[in-house]
C-alpha positions as CSV (number, residue, x, y, z in Angstrom):
1,M,-10.9,-20.2,37.8
2,K,-10.5,-16.5,38.8
3,K,-7.0,-16.4,38.0
4,T,-7.7,-17.4,34.7
5,E,-10.4,-14.7,34.5
6,S,-8.2,-12.2,35.8
7,A,-5.4,-13.2,33.3
8,A,-7.8,-12.9,30.4
9,T,-9.2,-9.6,31.2
10,L,-5.6,-8.3,31.8
11,A,-4.8,-9.7,28.2
12,G,-7.9,-8.0,26.7
13,V,-6.8,-4.6,28.4
14,Q,-3.4,-5.2,26.5
15,D,-4.6,-5.7,23.1
16,N,-6.9,-3.0,23.4
17,K,-4.2,-0.5,24.5
18,R,-2.0,-2.0,21.5
19,T,-4.8,-1.3,19.1
20,L,-5.5,1.9,20.3
21,W,-1.8,2.6,19.9
22,Y,-1.7,1.8,16.3
23,L,-5.2,3.8,15.7
24,K,-3.6,7.0,16.8
25,K,-1.0,6.7,14.4
26,V,-3.1,6.9,11.4
27,P,-3.5,10.4,10.2
28,L,-6.8,9.9,8.8
29,L,-8.3,9.5,12.0
30,A,-6.7,12.2,13.6
31,G,-9.8,14.2,13.9
32,L,-11.5,11.6,16.3
33,G,-12.1,12.3,19.9
34,P,-10.6,10.5,22.8
35,D,-13.8,8.7,23.5
36,Q,-14.6,8.2,19.5
37,M,-11.0,6.6,19.4
38,A,-11.6,4.3,22.0
39,R,-14.8,3.4,20.8
40,L,-13.6,2.5,17.3
41,S,-10.5,0.7,19.1
42,E,-12.9,-1.8,20.6
43,S,-14.6,-2.3,17.3
44,V,-11.8,-3.5,15.2
45,D,-9.8,-6.4,14.7
46,L,-6.0,-6.4,14.9
47,R,-3.8,-9.3,12.9
48,E,-0.8,-10.4,11.6
49,V,-0.4,-11.1,7.9
50,R,2.9,-13.1,6.4
51,R,4.7,-12.4,3.4
52,R,2.9,-13.2,0.4
53,E,-0.2,-14.1,2.4
54,V,-3.7,-12.8,0.7
55,V,-5.7,-10.4,2.5
56,Y,-8.8,-10.8,0.2
57,L,-9.1,-11.9,-3.4
58,P,-11.6,-10.5,-6.2
59,G,-15.1,-12.0,-5.8
60,D,-14.5,-12.1,-1.8
61,P,-17.2,-10.0,0.2
62,G,-16.5,-6.3,0.6
63,E,-17.6,-6.0,4.2
64,S,-14.3,-4.5,5.8
65,L,-11.7,-1.9,5.1
66,F,-8.0,-2.2,6.3
67,L,-5.6,0.0,7.8
68,V,-1.7,-0.9,7.8
69,N,0.0,-0.9,10.8
70,G,3.5,-2.1,10.0
71,G,4.9,-3.6,6.9
72,R,3.6,-3.1,3.2
73,V,0.5,-4.5,1.4
74,K,0.3,-4.4,-2.5
75,I,-3.0,-3.8,-4.4
76,S,-3.6,-4.9,-7.8
77,K,-5.5,-6.4,-10.6
78,V,-5.3,-9.8,-11.9
79,T,-6.6,-11.5,-15.0
80,R,-7.8,-15.0,-15.2
81,D,-4.8,-15.9,-17.1
82,G,-2.5,-14.7,-14.3
83,K,-1.3,-11.1,-15.8
84,A,-1.2,-8.4,-13.1
85,L,-1.1,-4.6,-12.8
86,T,-0.2,-3.2,-9.6
87,L,-2.4,-0.4,-8.4
88,N,-0.6,0.8,-5.5
89,Y,1.5,-0.2,-2.4
90,C,0.2,0.7,1.0
91,G,2.6,1.3,4.0
92,P,2.1,2.0,7.6
93,S,-0.7,4.0,8.7
94,E,-2.4,4.2,5.4
95,L,-5.7,2.8,4.3
96,F,-6.7,0.1,1.7
97,G,-9.8,-1.7,0.6
98,E,-11.9,1.6,0.9
99,T,-14.0,0.8,-2.2
100,C,-16.3,-1.3,0.0
101,L,-17.7,2.0,0.9
102,V,-19.2,2.4,-2.2
103,D,-21.8,-0.4,-1.9
104,G,-20.1,-3.3,-0.1
105,S,-20.0,-5.2,-3.5
106,P,-17.7,-8.0,-3.8
107,R,-13.9,-7.2,-4.3
108,Q,-12.5,-6.3,-7.9
109,E,-8.9,-6.3,-6.8
110,M,-6.6,-8.3,-4.7
111,A,-4.7,-7.5,-1.7
112,E,-1.4,-9.2,-1.0
113,A,1.2,-8.7,2.0
114,M,4.8,-8.2,0.3
115,E,6.3,-8.5,3.6
116,N,5.3,-9.4,7.1
117,S,2.7,-7.1,8.3
118,M,0.2,-6.0,10.8
119,I,-3.0,-4.6,9.9
120,T,-6.4,-3.6,11.6
121,E,-9.5,-4.7,10.1
122,V,-12.6,-2.3,10.4
123,N,-16.4,-3.3,9.5
124,R,-17.5,-1.2,6.6
125,L,-20.9,-0.5,8.9
126,V,-18.7,0.8,11.9
127,F,-16.7,2.9,9.8
128,E,-19.7,4.5,8.0
129,E,-21.1,5.0,11.2
130,F,-18.2,7.3,12.2
131,L,-18.0,8.9,9.0
132,S,-21.9,9.8,9.7
133,N,-20.9,11.0,13.1
134,N,-17.7,13.2,12.6
135,A,-17.4,15.7,9.7
136,N,-13.8,16.1,9.9
137,L,-13.5,12.3,9.5
138,G,-15.7,12.8,6.6
139,L,-13.6,15.7,4.8
140,R,-10.5,13.6,5.3
141,M,-11.8,10.5,3.7
142,T,-13.3,12.4,0.8
143,K,-9.9,14.1,0.4
144,L,-8.2,10.7,0.4
145,L,-10.5,9.2,-2.1
146,A,-10.1,12.3,-4.7
147,K,-6.0,11.9,-4.3
148,R,-6.5,8.2,-5.2
149,R,-8.8,9.0,-7.9
150,L,-6.1,11.7,-9.3
151,H,-3.5,9.0,-8.8
152,L,-5.4,6.6,-10.9
153,E,-6.3,8.7,-13.4
154,N,-2.4,9.8,-14.2
155,K,-1.7,5.9,-14.0
156,V,-4.0,5.3,-16.6
157,E,-2.7,8.0,-18.7
158,T,1.0,6.6,-18.4
159,L,0.1,3.1,-19.1
160,V,-1.7,4.5,-22.1
161,F,0.3,7.2,-23.8
162,R,4.0,6.6,-22.7
163,D,6.9,3.7,-23.8
164,V,8.5,1.6,-21.4
165,T,11.4,3.5,-21.2
166,S,9.7,6.8,-20.0
167,K,7.4,4.8,-17.2
168,L,9.9,3.1,-15.6
169,A,12.4,5.9,-15.5
170,E,9.4,7.9,-13.8
171,L,8.8,5.0,-11.5
172,L,12.5,4.6,-10.5
173,L,12.5,8.4,-9.6
174,E,9.1,7.8,-7.4
175,L,10.6,5.0,-5.8
176,A,13.7,6.8,-4.9
177,D,11.7,9.8,-3.7
178,E,9.9,7.6,-1.3
179,Y,12.1,4.9,-0.6
180,G,15.5,6.5,-1.0
181,V,18.5,6.4,0.9
182,E,21.9,8.7,0.2
183,D,24.5,6.5,-0.9
184,S,28.1,7.2,-2.1
185,R,27.1,6.1,-5.6
186,G,23.6,8.1,-5.6
187,T,20.3,7.4,-4.3
188,L,19.7,3.7,-3.0
189,I,16.1,2.8,-3.3
190,A,15.9,1.0,-0.2
191,L,13.1,-1.5,-1.3
192,K,13.7,-4.9,-2.4
193,I,11.8,-5.3,-5.6
194,T,12.0,-8.0,-8.5
195,H,11.8,-7.4,-12.1
196,Q,8.3,-8.6,-12.5
197,E,7.1,-6.3,-9.6
198,L,8.4,-3.4,-11.6
199,A,6.9,-4.9,-14.9
200,N,3.5,-5.0,-12.8
201,L,3.7,-1.5,-11.9
202,I,4.3,-0.1,-15.1
203,G,2.0,-2.6,-17.2
204,S,4.8,-4.5,-19.0
205,T,6.6,-7.7,-19.2
206,R,9.7,-8.9,-17.0
207,E,11.8,-9.5,-20.0
208,T,11.3,-5.9,-21.2
209,V,11.8,-4.3,-17.8
210,S,15.0,-6.5,-17.6
211,L,16.1,-5.1,-21.1
212,T,15.2,-1.4,-20.1
213,L,17.3,-1.9,-16.9
214,S,20.4,-3.0,-18.4
215,Q,20.3,-0.3,-21.0
216,F,20.1,2.1,-18.2
217,K,22.9,0.6,-16.5
218,R,25.0,0.8,-19.7
219,K,24.3,4.4,-19.6
220,D,25.3,5.0,-16.3
221,L,21.8,6.1,-15.0
222,L,21.6,3.5,-12.3
223,T,23.5,0.3,-10.8
224,T,22.2,-2.6,-9.1
225,E,23.0,-4.4,-5.9
226,G,21.1,-7.6,-5.7
227,R,17.5,-6.7,-5.7
228,K,18.2,-3.4,-5.0
229,V,18.6,-0.1,-7.4
230,I,21.0,2.6,-6.8
231,V,19.9,5.9,-9.1
232,T,23.6,7.4,-10.1
233,D,22.0,10.0,-12.5
234,S,18.6,11.0,-11.6
235,E,18.5,14.2,-13.9
236,S,19.1,12.0,-17.0
237,L,16.4,9.7,-15.9
238,R,14.0,12.6,-15.6
239,A,14.7,13.8,-18.9
240,L,13.8,10.3,-20.3
241,Y,9.8,11.4,-19.7
């Protein structure tokens, strides 16, 4: 019995150290002191989610927010008839589900793992306590929310006032800037993404996106390699929006 208890205690210590290691990599939490960080690590749940696994759906309780430790999570709006609009992708050290901080009301969006991921779940009330007791964390959180508000405003403007050619050109350049790897042909977007996902990001259809990509290829603005895209003429793409 003692050996079993000792092993369980050791495993608990190791899990806590692992959680603490992940939390220290999150820029949002950089203002927390060692004691606060240690206390937070004891109040969260670290878990793995598989590719295509849903973290939460519209209507689910808004009781927690999440940190991405590894992998990529997609945040999207989904209609009753299955249409989707991708709002954001969250990668390592980024936060999602933060709208629960408004009033804890049910989710209005869906969160889904786009690849095998590791996430940390933080109870809303626990995080609110840390916000109340740490001005630096509160300021960082305010700036993050303001930045995301600006991102959504720009997205709405793009969806309403721009055509598909313009929206897709801008999206490809944004992806090239974030995930780009230098290639002999140009900039390889090191991100496997389907035509449907591209369509969801710009509020279009898969057929329209496929047609527009074919037009870009004919104009030698890009080339493809399986599900990856290589931007070969970024200046000409930029001129389209």
